[in-house]
mmCIF file of C-alpha atoms in Angstrom:
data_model
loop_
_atom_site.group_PDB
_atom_site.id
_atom_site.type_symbol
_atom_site.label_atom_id
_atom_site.label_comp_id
_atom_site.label_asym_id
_atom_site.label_seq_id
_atom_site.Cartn_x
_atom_site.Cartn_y
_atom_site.Cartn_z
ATOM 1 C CA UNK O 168 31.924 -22.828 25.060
ATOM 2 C CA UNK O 169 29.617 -22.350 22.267
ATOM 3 C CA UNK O 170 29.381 -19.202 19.869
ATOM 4 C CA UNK O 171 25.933 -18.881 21.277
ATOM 5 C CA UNK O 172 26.563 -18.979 25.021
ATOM 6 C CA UNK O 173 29.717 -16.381 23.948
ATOM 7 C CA UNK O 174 26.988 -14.130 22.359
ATOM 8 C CA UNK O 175 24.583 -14.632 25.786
ATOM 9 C CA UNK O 176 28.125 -13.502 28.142
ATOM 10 C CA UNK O 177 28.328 -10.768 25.993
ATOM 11 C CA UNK O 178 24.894 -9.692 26.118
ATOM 12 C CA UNK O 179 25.176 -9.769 29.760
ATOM 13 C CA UNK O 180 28.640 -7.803 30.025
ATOM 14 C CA UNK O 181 26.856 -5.322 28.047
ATOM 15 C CA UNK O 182 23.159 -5.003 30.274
ATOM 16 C CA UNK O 183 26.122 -4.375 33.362
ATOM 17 C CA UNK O 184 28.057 -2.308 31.549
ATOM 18 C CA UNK O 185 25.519 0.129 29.929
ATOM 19 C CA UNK O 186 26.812 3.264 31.757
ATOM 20 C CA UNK O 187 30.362 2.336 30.575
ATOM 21 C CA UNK O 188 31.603 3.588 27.596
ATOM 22 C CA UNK O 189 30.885 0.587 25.126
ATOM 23 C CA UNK O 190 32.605 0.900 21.608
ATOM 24 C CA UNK O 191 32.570 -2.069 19.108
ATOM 25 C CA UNK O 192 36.173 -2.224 19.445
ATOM 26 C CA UNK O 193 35.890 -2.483 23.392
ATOM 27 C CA UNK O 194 33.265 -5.520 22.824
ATOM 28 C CA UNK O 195 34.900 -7.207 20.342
ATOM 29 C CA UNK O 196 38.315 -7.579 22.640
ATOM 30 C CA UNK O 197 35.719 -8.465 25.514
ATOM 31 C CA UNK O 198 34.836 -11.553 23.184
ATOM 32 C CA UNK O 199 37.618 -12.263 21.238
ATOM 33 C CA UNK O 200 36.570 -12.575 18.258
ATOM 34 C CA UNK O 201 37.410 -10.008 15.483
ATOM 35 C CA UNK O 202 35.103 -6.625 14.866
ATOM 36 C CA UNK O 203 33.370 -8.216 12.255
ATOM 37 C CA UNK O 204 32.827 -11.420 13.418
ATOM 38 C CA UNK O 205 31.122 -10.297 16.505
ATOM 39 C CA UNK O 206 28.732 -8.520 14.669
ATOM 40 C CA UNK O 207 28.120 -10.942 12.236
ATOM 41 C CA UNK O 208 27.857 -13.976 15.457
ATOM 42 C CA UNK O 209 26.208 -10.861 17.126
ATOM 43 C CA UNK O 210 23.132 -10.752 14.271
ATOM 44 C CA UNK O 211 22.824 -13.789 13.862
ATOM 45 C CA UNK O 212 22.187 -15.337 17.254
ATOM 46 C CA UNK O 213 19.429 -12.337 19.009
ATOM 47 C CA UNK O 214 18.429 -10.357 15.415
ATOM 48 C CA UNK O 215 20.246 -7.314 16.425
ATOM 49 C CA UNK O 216 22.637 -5.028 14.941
ATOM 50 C CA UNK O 217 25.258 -4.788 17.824
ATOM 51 C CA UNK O 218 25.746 -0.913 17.810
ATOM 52 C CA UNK O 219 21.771 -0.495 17.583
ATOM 53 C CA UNK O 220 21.269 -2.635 20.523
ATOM 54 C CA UNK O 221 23.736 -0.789 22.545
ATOM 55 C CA UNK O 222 22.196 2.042 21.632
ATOM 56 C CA UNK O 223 18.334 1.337 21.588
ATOM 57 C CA UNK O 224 18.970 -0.603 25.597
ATOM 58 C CA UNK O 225 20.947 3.144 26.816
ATOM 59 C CA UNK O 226 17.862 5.110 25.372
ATOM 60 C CA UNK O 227 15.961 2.708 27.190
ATOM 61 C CA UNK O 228 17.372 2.567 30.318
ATOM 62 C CA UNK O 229 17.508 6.521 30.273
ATOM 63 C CA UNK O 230 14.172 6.867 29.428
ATOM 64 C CA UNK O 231 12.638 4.778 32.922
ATOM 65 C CA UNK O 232 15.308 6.950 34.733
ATOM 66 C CA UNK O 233 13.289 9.826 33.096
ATOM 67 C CA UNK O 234 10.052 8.420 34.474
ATOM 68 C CA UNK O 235 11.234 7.167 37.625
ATOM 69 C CA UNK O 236 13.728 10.069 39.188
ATOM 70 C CA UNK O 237 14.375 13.780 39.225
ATOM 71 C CA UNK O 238 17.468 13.911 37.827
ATOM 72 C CA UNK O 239 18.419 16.402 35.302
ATOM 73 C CA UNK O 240 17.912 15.697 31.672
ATOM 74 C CA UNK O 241 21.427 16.791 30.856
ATOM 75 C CA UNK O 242 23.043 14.182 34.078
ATOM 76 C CA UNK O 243 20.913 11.367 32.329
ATOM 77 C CA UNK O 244 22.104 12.412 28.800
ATOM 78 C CA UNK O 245 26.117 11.558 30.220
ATOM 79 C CA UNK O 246 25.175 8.975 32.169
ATOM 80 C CA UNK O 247 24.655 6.812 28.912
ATOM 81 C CA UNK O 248 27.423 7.830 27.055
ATOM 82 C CA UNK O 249 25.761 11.212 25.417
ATOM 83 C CA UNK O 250 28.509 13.583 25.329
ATOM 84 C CA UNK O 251 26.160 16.664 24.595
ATOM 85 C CA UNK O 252 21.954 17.439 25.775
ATOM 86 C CA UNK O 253 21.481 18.084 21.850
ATOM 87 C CA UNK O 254 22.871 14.396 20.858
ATOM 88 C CA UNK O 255 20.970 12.742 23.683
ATOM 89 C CA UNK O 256 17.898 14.902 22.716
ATOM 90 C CA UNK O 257 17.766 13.709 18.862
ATOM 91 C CA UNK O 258 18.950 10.049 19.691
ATOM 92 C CA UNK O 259 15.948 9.958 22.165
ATOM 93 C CA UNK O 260 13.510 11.655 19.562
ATOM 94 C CA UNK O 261 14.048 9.613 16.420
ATOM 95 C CA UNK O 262 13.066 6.382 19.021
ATOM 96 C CA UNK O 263 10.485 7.626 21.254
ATOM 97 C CA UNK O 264 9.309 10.310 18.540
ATOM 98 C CA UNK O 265 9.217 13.075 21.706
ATOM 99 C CA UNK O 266 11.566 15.237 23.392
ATOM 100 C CA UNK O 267 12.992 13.654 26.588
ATOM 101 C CA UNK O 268 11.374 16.285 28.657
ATOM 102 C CA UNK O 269 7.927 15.852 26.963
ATOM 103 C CA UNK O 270 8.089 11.667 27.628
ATOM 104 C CA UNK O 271 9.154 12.528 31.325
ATOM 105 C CA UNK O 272 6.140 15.158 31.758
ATOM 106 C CA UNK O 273 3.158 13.107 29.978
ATOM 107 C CA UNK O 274 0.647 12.056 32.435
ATOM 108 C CA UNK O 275 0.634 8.505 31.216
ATOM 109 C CA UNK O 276 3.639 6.234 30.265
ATOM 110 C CA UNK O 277 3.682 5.379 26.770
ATOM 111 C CA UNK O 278 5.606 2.143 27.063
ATOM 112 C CA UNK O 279 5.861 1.167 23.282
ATOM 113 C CA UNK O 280 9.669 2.137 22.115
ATOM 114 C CA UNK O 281 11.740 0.466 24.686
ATOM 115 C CA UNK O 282 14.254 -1.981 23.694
ATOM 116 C CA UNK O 283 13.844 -5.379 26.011
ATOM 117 C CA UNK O 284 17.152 -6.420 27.373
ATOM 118 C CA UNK O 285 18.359 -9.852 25.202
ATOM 119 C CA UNK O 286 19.340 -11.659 28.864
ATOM 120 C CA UNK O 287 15.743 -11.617 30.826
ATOM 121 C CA UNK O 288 13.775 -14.209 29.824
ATOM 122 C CA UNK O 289 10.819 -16.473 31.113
ATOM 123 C CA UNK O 290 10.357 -19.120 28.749
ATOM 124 C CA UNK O 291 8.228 -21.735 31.038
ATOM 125 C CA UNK O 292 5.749 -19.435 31.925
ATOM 126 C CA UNK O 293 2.858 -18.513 29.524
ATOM 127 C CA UNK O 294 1.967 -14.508 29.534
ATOM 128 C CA UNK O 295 -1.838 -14.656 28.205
ATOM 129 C CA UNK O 296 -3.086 -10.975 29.950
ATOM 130 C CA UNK O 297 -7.039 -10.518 29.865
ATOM 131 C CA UNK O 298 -8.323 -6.445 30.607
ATOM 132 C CA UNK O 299 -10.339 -6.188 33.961
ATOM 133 C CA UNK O 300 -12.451 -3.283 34.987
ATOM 134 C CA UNK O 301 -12.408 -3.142 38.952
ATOM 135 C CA UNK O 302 -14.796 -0.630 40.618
ATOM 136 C CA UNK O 303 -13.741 1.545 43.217
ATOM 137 C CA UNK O 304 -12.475 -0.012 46.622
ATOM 138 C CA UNK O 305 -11.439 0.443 50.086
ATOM 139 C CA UNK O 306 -8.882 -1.632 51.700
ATOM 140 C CA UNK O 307 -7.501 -1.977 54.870
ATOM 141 C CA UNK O 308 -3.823 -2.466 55.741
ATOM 142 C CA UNK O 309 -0.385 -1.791 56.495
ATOM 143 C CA UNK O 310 2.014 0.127 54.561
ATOM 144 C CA UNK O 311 5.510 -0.621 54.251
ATOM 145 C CA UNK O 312 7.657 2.394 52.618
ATOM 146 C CA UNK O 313 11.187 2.554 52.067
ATOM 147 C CA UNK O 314 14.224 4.169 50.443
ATOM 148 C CA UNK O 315 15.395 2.730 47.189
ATOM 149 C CA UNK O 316 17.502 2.859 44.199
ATOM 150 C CA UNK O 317 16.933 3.208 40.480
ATOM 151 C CA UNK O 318 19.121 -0.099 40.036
ATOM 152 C CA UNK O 319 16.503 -1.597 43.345
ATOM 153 C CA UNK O 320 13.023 -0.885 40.689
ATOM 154 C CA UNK O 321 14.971 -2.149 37.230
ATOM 155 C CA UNK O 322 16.293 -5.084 38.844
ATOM 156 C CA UNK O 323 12.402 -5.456 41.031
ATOM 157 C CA UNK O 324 14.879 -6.186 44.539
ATOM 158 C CA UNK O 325 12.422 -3.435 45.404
ATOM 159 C CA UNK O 326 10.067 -6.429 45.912
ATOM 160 C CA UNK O 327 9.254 -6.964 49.896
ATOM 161 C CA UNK O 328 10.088 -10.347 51.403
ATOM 162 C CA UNK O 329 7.090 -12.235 52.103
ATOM 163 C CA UNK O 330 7.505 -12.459 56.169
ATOM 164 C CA UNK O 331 5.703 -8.737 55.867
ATOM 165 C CA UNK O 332 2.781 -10.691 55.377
ATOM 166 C CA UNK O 333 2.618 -12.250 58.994
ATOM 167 C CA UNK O 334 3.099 -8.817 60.167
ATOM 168 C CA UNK O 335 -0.702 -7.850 58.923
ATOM 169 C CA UNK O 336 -2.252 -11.892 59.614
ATOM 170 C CA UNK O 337 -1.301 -11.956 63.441
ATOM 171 C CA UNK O 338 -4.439 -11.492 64.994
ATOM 172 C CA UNK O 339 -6.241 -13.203 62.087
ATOM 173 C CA UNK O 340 -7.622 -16.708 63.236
ATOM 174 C CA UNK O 341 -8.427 -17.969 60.176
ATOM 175 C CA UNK O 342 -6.335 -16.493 57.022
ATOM 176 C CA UNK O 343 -8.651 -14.480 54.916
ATOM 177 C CA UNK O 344 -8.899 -15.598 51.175
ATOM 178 C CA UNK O 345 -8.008 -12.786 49.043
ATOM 179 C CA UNK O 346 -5.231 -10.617 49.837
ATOM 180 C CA UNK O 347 -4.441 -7.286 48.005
ATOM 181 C CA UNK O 348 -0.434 -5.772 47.495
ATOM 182 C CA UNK O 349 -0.517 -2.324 46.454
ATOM 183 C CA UNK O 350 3.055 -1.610 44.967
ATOM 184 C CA UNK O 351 4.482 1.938 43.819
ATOM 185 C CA UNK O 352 7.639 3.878 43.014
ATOM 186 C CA UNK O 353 7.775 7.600 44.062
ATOM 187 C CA UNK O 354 10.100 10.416 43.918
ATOM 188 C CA UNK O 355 10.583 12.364 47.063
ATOM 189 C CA UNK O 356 10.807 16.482 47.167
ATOM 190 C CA UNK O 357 14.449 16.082 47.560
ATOM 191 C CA UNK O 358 15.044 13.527 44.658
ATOM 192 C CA UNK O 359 15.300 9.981 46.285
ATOM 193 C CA UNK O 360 13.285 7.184 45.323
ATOM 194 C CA UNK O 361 10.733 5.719 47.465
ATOM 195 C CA UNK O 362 9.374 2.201 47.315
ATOM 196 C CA UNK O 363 5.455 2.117 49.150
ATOM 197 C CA UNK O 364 3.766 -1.360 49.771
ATOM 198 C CA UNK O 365 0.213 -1.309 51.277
ATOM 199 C CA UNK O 366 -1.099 -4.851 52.399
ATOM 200 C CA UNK O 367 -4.256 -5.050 52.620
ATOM 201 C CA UNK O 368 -7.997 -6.985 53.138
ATOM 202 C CA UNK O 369 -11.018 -6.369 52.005
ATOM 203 C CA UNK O 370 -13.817 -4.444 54.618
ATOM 204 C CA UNK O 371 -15.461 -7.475 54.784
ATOM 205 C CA UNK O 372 -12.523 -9.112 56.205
ATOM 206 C CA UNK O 373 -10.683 -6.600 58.713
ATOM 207 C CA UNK O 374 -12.726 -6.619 61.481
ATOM 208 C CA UNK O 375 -9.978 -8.659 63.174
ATOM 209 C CA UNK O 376 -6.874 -5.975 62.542
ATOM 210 C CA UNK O 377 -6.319 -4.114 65.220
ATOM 211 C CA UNK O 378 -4.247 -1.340 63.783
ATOM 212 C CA UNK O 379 -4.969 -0.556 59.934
ATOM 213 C CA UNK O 380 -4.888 2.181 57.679
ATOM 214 C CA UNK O 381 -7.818 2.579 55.130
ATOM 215 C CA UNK O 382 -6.779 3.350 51.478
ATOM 216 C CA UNK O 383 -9.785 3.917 48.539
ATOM 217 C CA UNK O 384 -8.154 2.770 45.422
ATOM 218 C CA UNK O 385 -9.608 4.190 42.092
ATOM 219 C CA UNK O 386 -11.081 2.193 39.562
ATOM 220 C CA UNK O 387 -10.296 1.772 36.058
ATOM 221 C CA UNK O 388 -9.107 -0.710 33.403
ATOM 222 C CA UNK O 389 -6.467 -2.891 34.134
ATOM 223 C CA UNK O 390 -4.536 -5.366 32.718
ATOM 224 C CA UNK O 391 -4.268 -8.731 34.613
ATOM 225 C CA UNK O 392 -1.335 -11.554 34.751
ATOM 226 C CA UNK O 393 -2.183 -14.345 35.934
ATOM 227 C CA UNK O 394 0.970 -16.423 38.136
ATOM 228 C CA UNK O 395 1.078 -19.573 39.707
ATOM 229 C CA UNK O 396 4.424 -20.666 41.097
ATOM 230 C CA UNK O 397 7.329 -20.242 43.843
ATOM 231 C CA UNK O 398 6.451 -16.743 45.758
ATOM 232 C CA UNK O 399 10.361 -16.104 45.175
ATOM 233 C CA UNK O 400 10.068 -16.343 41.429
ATOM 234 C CA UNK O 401 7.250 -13.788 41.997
ATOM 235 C CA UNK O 402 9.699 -10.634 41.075
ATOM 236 C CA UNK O 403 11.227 -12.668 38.360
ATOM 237 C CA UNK O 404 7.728 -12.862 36.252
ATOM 238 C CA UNK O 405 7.171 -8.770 37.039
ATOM 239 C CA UNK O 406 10.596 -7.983 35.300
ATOM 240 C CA UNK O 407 9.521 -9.804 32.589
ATOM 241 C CA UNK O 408 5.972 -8.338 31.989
ATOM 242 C CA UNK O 409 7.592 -5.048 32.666
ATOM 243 C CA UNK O 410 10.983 -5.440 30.477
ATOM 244 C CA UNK O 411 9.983 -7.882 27.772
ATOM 245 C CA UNK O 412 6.230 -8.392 27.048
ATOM 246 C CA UNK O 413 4.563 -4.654 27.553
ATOM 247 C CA UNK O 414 7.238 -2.568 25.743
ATOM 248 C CA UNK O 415 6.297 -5.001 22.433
ATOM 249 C CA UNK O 416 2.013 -4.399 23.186
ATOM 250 C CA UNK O 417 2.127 -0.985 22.759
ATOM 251 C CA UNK O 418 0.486 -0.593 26.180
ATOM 252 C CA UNK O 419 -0.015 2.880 27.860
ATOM 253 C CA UNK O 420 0.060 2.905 31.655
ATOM 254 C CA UNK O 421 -1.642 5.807 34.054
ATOM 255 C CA UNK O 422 -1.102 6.500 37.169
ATOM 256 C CA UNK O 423 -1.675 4.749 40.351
ATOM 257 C CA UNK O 424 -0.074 1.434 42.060
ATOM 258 C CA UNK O 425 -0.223 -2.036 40.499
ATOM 259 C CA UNK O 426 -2.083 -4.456 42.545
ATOM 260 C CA UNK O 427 -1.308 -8.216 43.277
ATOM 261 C CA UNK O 428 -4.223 -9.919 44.149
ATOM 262 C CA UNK O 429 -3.099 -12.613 46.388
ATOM 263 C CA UNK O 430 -5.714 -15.757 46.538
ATOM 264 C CA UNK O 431 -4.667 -17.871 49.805
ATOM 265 C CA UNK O 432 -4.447 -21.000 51.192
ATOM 266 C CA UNK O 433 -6.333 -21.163 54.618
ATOM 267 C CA UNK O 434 -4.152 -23.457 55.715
ATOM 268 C CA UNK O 435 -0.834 -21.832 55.721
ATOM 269 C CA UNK O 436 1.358 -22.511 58.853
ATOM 270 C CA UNK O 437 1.276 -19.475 60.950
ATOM 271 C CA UNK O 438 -1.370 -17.553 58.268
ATOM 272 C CA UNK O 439 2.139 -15.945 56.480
ATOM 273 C CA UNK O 440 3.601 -16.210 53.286
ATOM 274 C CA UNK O 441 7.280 -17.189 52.938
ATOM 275 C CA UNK O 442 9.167 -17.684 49.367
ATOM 276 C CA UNK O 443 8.792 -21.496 49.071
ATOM 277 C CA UNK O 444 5.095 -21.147 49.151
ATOM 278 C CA UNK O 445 3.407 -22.289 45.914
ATOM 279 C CA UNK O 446 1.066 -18.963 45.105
ATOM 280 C CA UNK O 447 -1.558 -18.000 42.912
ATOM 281 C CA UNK O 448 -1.256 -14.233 41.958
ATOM 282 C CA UNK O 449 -3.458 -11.713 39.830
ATOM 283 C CA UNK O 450 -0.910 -9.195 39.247
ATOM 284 C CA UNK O 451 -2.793 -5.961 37.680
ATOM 285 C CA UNK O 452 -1.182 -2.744 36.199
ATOM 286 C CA UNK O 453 -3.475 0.288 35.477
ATOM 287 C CA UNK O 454 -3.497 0.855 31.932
ATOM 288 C CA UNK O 455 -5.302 3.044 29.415
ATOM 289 C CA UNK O 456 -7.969 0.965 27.777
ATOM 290 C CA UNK O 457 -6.466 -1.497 26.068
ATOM 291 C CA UNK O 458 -7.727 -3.648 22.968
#
């Protein structure tokens, strides 16, 4: 096995490891190779300072648990290793440059400042975003909600299969063009996460639904990814917008769901979506405006 591919098992021992206490020492045995060989293998193959990595991916893991679920400050602090609120609060200030309490409470989410993990990448597909401005609109649908994990939204196995999608064509004859996914993450009064999926047509399309909710969704600026491939690689290229390419933009996102913006193929068998469909997706996350 190559020194690189030693570095890459490493990296990934570490990403499922990062509520573990994770010493240099422990890391080094983990790889064999001496303390300061690691490091120096470590540096040279990813750019990173071992111990800073560590370090910058459990302040970033603890800060989308901060955003994401109601757990105490002080249970997230010792979850990643902090052994004291006043160590987790100054580690998460000098990287974030706010309190932990102040980047869970601000009304938008102030992605710059997280660390992307060294093991998700997506090297054949090109991320070239454009900004859209969508005007206010009403959809009709279903909506899908369900209990989930923190590990579920990290690791996007939050995403709905794409059988769902037959659920809402049925009683379509022919399968409308455009298709809108409204995906979004909430916390529940009593602290559990909820994962709610709206599918949805356009008004000028439902008149064949027989049961359908409405749902007005706000305009705004967004920011728009473009995918065309496998609907099962789908989650794959979300994780990596979310993960690896916004946390570098210095992007701000507000409230409200992200929307994929399905554009179909009339002639699907049985007007459904399954994984091994070849798709063309808009995927747009609500952003502050954006340069």
């Amino acid at each position: 096995m190559t020194k690189m591919l030693i570095i890459y098992e490493i990296i990934d021992w570490i990403e499922g490891n990062i509520h573990q206490p994770l010493s240099i020492d422990e890391v080094s045995r983990k790889s064999g190779y001496t303390k300061w060989h690691l490091q120096r293998l470590f540096k040279h193959y990813s750019g990173y300072n071992l111990a800073e990595y560590i370090r910058a991916r459990r302040l970033s893991v603890a800060a989308l648990e901060l955003r994401l679920c109601h757990k105490r400050v002080f249970d997230i602090a010792l979850a990643y290793g902090f052994d004291s609120l006043q160590s987790f609060s100054r580690a998460f200030k000098q990287r974030f440059g706010i309190s932990p309490s102040q980047y869970r409470d601000q009304p938008d989410w102030h992605l710059s400042g997280l660390c992307p993990p060294l093991n998700v990448s997506l090297s054949d597909i090109p991320i070239q975003p454009s900004v859209k401005s969508l005007p206010d609109l009403y959809l009709m649908g279903m909506n899908f909600t369900y209990a989930c994990s923190f590990d579920d939204v990290v690791s996007r196995r939050e995403q709905p299969g794409f059988s769902l999608w037959q659920t809402l064509f049925k009683d379509f004859r022919i399968i409308p063009p455009v298709a809108f996914g409204l995906s979004q993450v909430k916390s529940t009064a009593e602290g559990q996460l909820e994962y709610h999926y709206f599918m949805a047509v356009g008004q000028q399309e439902s008149a064949e639904l027989r049961h359908a909710e409405t749902v007005q969704l706000a305009g705004g600026t967004y920011l728009s990814f473009i995918y065309c491939g496998q609907a099962s690689a789908l989650k794959d290229f979300i994780s990596y917008i979310y993960l690896n390419y916004l946390p570098t933009k210095c992007v701000t996102r507000r409230e409200g769901p992200d929307i994929e913006l399905f554009y179909l193929d009339r002639d699907m068998p049985d007007n459904t979506i399954t994984s091994n469909h070849n798709i063309k997706c808009d995927y747009l996350i609500p952003v502050v405006d954006f340069a």
